[in-house]
Coordinates of C-alpha atoms in Angstrom, one line a residue:
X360 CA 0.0 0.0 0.0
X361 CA 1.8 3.2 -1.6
X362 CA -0.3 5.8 -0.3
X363 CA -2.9 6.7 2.5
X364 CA -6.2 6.6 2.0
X365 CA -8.2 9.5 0.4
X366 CA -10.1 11.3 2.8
X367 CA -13.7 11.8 2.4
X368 CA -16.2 14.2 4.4
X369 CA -18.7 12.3 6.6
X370 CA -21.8 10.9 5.7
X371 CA -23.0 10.9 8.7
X372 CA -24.1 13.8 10.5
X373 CA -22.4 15.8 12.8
X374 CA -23.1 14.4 16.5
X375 CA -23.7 17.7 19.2
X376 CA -23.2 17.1 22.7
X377 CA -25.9 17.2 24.5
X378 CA -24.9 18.6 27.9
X379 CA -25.6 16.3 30.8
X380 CA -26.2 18.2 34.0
X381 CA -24.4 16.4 36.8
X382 CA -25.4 18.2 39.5
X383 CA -28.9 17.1 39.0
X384 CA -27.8 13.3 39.0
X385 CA -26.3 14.4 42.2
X386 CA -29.7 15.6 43.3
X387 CA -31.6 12.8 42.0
X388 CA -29.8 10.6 44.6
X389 CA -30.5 12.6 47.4
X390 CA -34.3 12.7 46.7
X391 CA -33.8 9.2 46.5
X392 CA -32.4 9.0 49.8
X393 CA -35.2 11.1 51.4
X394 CA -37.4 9.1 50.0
X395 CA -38.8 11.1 47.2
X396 CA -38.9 8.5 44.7
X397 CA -40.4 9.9 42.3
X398 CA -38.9 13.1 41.8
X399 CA -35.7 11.1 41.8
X400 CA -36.8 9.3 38.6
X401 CA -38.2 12.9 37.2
X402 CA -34.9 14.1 37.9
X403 CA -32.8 11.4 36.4
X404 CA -34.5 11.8 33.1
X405 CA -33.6 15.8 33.1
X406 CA -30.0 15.2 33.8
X407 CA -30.3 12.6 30.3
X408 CA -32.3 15.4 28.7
X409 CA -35.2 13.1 27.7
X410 CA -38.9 14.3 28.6
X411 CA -40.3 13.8 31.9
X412 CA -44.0 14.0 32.1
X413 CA -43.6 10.5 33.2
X414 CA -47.3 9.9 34.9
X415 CA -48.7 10.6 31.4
X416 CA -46.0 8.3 29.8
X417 CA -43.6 9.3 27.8
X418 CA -42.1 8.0 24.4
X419 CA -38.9 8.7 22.4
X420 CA -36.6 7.3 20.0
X421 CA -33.3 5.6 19.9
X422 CA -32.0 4.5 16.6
X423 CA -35.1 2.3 15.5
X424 CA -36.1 1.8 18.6
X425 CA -39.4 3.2 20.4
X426 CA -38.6 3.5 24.1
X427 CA -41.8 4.0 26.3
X428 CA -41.4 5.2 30.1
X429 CA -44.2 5.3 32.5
X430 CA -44.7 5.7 36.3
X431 CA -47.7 3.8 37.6
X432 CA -48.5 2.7 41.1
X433 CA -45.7 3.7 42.6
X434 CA -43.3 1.8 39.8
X435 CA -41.4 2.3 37.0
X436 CA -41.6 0.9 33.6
X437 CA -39.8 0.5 30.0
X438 CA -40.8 -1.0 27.3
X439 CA -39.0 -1.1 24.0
X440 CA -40.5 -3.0 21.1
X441 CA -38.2 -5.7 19.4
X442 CA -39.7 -7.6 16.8
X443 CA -42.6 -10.3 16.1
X444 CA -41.6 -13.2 15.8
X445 CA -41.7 -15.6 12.4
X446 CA -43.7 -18.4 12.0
X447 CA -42.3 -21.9 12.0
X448 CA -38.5 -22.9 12.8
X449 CA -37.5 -19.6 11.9
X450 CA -39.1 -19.2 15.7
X451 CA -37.4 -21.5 17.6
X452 CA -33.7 -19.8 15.9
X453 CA -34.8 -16.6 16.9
X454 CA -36.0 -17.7 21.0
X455 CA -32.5 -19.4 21.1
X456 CA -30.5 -16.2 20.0
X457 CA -32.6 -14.2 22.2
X458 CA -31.7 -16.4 25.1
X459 CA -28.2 -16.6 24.5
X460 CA -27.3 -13.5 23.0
X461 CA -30.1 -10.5 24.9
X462 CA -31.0 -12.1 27.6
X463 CA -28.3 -12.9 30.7
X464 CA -28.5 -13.9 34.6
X465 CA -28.5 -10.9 36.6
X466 CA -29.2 -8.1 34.4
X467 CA -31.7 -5.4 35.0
X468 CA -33.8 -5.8 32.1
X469 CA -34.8 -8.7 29.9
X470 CA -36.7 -9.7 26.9
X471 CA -40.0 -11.4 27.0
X472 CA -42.6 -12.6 25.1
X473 CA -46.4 -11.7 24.4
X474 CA -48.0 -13.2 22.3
X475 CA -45.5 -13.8 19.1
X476 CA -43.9 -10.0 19.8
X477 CA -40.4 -9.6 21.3
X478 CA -40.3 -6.7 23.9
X479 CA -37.4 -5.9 26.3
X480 CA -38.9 -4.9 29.5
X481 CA -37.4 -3.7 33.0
X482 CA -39.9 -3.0 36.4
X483 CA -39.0 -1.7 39.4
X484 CA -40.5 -0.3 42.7
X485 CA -39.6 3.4 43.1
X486 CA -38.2 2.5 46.5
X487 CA -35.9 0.6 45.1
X488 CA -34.9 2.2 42.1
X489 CA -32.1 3.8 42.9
X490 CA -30.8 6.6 40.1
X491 CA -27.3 5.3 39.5
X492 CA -29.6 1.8 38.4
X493 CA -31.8 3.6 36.0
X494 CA -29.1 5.7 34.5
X495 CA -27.7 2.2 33.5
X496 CA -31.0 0.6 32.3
X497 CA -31.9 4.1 30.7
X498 CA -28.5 3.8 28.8
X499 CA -28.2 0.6 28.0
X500 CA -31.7 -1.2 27.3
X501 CA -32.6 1.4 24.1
X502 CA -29.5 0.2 22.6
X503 CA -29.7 -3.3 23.4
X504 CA -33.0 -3.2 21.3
X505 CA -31.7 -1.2 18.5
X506 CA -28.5 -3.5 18.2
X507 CA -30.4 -6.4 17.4
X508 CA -33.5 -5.6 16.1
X509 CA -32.4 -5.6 12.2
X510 CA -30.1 -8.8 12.8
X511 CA -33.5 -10.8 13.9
X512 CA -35.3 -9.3 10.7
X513 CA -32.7 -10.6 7.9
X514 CA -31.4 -13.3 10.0
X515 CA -34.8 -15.2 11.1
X516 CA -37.4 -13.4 9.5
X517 CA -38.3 -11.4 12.0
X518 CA -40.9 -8.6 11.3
X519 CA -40.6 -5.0 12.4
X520 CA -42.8 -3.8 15.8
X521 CA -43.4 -0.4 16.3
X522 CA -40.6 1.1 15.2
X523 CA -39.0 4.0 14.7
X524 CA -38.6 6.1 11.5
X525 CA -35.2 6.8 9.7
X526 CA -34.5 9.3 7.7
X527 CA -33.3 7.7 4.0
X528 CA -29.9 9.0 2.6
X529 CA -30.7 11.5 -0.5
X530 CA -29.3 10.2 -4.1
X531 CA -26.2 12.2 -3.7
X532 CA -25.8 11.1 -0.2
X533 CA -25.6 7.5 -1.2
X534 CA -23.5 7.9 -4.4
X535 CA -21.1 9.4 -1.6
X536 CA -21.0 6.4 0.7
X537 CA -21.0 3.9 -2.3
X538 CA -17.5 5.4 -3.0
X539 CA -16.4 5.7 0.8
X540 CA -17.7 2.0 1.1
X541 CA -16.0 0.4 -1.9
X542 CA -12.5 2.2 -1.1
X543 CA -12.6 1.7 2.5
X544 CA -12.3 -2.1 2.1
X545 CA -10.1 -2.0 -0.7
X546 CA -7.7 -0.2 1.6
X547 CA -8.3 -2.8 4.5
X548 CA -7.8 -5.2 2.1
X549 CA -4.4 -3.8 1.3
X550 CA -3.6 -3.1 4.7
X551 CA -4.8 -6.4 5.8
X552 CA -1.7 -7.8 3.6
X553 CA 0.7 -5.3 5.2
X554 CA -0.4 -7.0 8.8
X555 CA 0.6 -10.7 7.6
X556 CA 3.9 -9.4 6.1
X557 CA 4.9 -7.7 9.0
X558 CA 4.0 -9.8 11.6
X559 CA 3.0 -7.2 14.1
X560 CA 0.6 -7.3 16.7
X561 CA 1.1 -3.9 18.0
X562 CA 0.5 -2.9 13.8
X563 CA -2.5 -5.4 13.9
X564 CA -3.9 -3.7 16.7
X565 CA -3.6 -0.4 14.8
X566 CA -4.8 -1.9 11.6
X567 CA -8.2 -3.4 13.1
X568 CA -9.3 -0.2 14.7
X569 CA -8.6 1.7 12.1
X570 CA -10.8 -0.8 10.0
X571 CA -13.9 -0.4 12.4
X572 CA -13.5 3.7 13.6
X573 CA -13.3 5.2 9.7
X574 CA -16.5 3.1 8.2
X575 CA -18.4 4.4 12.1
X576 CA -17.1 7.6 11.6
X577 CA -18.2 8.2 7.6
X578 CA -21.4 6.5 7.7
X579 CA -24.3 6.5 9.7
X580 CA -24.8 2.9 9.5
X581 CA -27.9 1.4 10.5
X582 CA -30.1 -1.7 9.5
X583 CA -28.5 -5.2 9.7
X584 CA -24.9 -3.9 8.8
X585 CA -24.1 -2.4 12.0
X586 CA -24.8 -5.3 14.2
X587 CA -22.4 -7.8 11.1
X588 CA -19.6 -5.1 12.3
X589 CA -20.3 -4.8 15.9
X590 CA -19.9 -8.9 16.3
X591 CA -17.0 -9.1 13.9
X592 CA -15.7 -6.5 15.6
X593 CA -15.4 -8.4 19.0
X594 CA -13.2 -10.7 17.0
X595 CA -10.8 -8.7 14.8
X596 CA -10.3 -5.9 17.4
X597 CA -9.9 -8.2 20.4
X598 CA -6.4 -8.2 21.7
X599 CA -6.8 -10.9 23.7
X600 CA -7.6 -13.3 20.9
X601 CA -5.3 -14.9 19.2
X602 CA -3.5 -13.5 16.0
X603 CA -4.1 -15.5 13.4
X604 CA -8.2 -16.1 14.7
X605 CA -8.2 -12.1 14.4
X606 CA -6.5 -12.0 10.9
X607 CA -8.9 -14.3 9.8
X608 CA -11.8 -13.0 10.9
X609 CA -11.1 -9.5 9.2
X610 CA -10.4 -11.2 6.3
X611 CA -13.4 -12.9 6.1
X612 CA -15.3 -9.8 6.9
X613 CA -13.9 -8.1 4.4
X614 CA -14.5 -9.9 1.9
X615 CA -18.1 -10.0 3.0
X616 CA -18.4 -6.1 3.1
X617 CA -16.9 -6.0 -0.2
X618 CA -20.0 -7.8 -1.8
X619 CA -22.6 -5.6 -0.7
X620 CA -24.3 -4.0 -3.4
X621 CA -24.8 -0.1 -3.5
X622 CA -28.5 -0.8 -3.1
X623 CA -27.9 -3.2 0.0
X624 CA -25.5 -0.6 1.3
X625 CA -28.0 2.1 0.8
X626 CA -31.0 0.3 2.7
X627 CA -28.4 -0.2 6.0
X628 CA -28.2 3.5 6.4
X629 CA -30.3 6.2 7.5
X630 CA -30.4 9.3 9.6
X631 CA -31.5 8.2 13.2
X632 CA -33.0 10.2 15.8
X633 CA -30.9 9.3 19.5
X634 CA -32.2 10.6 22.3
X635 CA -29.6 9.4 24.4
X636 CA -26.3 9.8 23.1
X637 CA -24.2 6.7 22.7
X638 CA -20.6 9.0 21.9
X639 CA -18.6 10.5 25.2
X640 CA -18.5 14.2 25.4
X641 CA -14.8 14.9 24.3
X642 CA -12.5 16.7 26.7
X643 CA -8.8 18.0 26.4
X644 CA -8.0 15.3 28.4
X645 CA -8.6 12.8 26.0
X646 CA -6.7 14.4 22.9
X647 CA -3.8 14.4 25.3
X648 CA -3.6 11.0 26.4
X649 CA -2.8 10.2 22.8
X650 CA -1.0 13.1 21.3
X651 CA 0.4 14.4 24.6
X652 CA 4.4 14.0 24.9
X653 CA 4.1 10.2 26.2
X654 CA 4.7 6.6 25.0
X655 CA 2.3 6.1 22.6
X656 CA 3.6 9.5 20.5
X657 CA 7.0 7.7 21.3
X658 CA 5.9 4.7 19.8
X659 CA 4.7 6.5 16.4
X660 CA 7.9 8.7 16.4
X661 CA 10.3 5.7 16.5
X662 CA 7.8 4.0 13.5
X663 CA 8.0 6.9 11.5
X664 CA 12.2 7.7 11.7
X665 CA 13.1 4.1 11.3
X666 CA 11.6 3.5 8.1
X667 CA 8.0 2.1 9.8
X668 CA 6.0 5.1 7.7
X669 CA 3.3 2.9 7.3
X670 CA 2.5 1.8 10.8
X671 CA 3.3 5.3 12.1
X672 CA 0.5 6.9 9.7
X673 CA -2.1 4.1 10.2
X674 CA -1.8 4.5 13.9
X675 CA -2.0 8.2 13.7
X676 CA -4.9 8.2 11.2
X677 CA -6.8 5.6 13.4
X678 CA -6.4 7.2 16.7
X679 CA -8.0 10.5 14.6
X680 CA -11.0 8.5 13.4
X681 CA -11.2 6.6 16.9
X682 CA -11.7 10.0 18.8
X683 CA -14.2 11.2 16.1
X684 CA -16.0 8.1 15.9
X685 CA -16.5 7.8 19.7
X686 CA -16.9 11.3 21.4
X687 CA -18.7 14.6 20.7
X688 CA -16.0 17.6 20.0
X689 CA -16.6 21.6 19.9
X690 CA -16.9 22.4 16.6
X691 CA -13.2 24.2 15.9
X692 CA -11.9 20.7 17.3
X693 CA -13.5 18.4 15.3
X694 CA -13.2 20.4 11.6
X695 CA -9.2 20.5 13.7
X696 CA -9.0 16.4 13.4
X697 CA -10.5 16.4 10.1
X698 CA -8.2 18.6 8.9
X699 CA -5.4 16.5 10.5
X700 CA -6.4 13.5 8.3
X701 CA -7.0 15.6 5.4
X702 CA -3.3 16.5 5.2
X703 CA -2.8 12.5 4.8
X704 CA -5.1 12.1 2.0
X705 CA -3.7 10.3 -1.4
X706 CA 0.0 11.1 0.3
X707 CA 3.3 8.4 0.3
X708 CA 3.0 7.3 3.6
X709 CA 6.3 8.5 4.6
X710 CA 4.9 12.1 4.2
X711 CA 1.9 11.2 5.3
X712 CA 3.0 10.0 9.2
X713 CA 5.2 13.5 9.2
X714 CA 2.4 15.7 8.8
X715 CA 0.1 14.0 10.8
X716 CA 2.8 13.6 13.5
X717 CA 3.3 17.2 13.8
X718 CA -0.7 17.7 13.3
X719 CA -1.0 15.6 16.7
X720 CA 1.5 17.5 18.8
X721 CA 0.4 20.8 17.8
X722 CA -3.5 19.4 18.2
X723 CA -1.7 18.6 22.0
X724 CA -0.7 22.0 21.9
X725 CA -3.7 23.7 21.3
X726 CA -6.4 21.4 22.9
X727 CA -5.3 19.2 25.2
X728 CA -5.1 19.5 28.8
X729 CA -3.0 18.1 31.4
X730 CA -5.1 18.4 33.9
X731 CA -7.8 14.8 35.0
X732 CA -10.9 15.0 33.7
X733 CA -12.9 16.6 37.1
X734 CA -16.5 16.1 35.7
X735 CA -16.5 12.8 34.0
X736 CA -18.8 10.2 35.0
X737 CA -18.5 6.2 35.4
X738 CA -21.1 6.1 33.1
X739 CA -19.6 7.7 30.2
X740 CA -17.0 4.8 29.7
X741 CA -20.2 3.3 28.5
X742 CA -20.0 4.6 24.9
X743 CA -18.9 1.9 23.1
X744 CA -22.0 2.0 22.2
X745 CA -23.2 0.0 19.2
X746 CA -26.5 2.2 17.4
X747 CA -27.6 3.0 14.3
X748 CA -25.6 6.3 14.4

């Protein structure tokens, strides 16, 4: 592989933080501790922005999902609509991956049956619902639905149950991602070779991020796609697994991905609405644990001046795409990191790593922090989040 890939603008829509209010989590808990029960539930959906009128009920969307929320009889329930089930075998398939694969011992919510329709549901008593246990359920049970909603359609059969709308991609939109799509996996492809030559696990490592964070990053994948990548993810991205299990399994994933047609492509992305943000709200903190003076910009630099321009600039470009992909950035820092990789595009590698390498430190520079990160939450290591955005 000569070159580094060309850089494309997103697809996918510009995430915006939405602001989460800590101090009224804070308060949540102590109403909870006074015994106002109620008003700590109220007061835990204000501090994840998501309407509260909760003795009405109260409906919103995530991804596909449809995410209903009521308080009745002094407990609280959610409801989110999976799918209906298929007639036949088909059936017995799908009750088997829900039981292996949704449901678990010990977690706060599960999926049951009524009738033939799959809903995950989670009950509680107010009195014992504390708020750091429905910030988790609230975070994770949407998303749980969305991630495997789509699978169970093309997989089993499944059909749709009260779902959510998507916004389609316009014609130009998908003529865009049709070319991001098609060249992203022809420069895994390449890469992919690179990874067996070398025999490199820390270049592996580098190699399968960067093969999951561009395609999240570019395209606002939805529909059956993102749960293929998600699971083959867990795979080719795992550093405990073994080498040559992880090479194969982004090899055959590739190839995969490479015979989707533009109009399969086109039906497994969409615009989503997500009322609960699945990204981490960037911080200085986090652009300087990668591109402050340290061992991982040691790393790169030693790559890049000993001839290694390849796995220097395939690190660099990856860690850019990881931090977009995952986390929500004021607007002069994001257009900063994709101008970063922008100064890569179609360049020898060897030039390629240089620019970006000074890019980084001077991103350090000018946005990092070396201060700890005072107002981040337990919670927000949570975002590996897998929706349709």
């Amino acid at each position: 592989m000569q070159a580094a890939p060309t850089f494309t603008p997103p697809v996918r829509r510009r995430a915006v933080a939405a602001t989460r209010d800590y101090e009224i989590l804070d308060t949540a808990i102590e109403q909870f501790d006074a015994g106002e029960h109620a008003a700590a539930v109220v007061s835990v959906f204000q501090h994840l922005n998501l309407p509260v009128e909760l003795d009405a009920g109260v409906v919103f969307a995530q991804g596909s999902s449809k995410v209903s929320a009521r308080i009745v009889d002094r407990a609280f329930s959610l409801t989110v609509p999976v799918v209906k089930l298929p007639a036949g075998g088909a059936a017995i398939a799908a009750l088997r991956y829900i039981l292996t694969r949704i449901n678990s011992t010990g977690q706060l919510y599960q999926a049951r049956l009524h009738g033939d329709d799959v809903v995950l549901e989670f009950h509680e008593r107010l009195a014992a619902l504390h708020p750091r246990k429905l910030v988790e359920v609230l975070r994770r049970m949407p998303v749980e639905a969305d991630s495997h909603d789509d699978w169970m359609i093309k997989e089993f059969g499944a059909q749709p149950l009260e779902r959510a709308s998507i916004q389609e991609l316009t014609d130009d939109e998908a003529a865009i991602a049709t070319e991001i799509w098609v060249a992203h996996w022809a420069s895994v492809e390449e890469l992919l070779k690179e990874v067996q030559r070398k025999r490199s696990m820390w270049f592996l490592g580098e190699v399968t991020s960067y093969a999951h964070q561009r395609i999240r990053y570019l395209l606002p994948l939805a529909g059956s796609l993102l749960p293929r990548l998600n699971e083959a993810v867990n795979t080719f991205n795992d550093s405990d697994e073994d080498p040559s299990k992880r090479e194969a399994a982004l090899g055959k994933f590739l190839k995969e991905m490479k015979a989707v047609t533009p109009a399969e492509l086109r039906a497994n992305l969409g615009h989503a609405e997500l009322a609960i943000s699945p990204l981490a709200e960037g911080s200085p903190q986090k652009i300087s644990e990668f591109f402050a003076p340290g061992d991982y910009m040691e790393q790169i630099d030693k790559a890049r001046t000993t001839g290694q321009s390849i796995d220097a600039g395939i690190a660099l470009v990856g860690t850019y795409y990881y931090l977009l992909a995952t986390a929500t950035w004021p607007e002069e820092v994001e257009a900063a990191l994709q101008q970063g990789i922008a100064l890569t595009s179609g360049k020898p590698w060897r030039d390629a790593a240089n620019a970006l390498f000074a890019h980084a430190k001077h991103l350090a520079e000018e946005y990092g922090s070396d201060e700890d990160d005072e107002d981040e939450d337990e919670d927000e290591d949570e975002d590996e989040e897998t929706t349709d955005e």
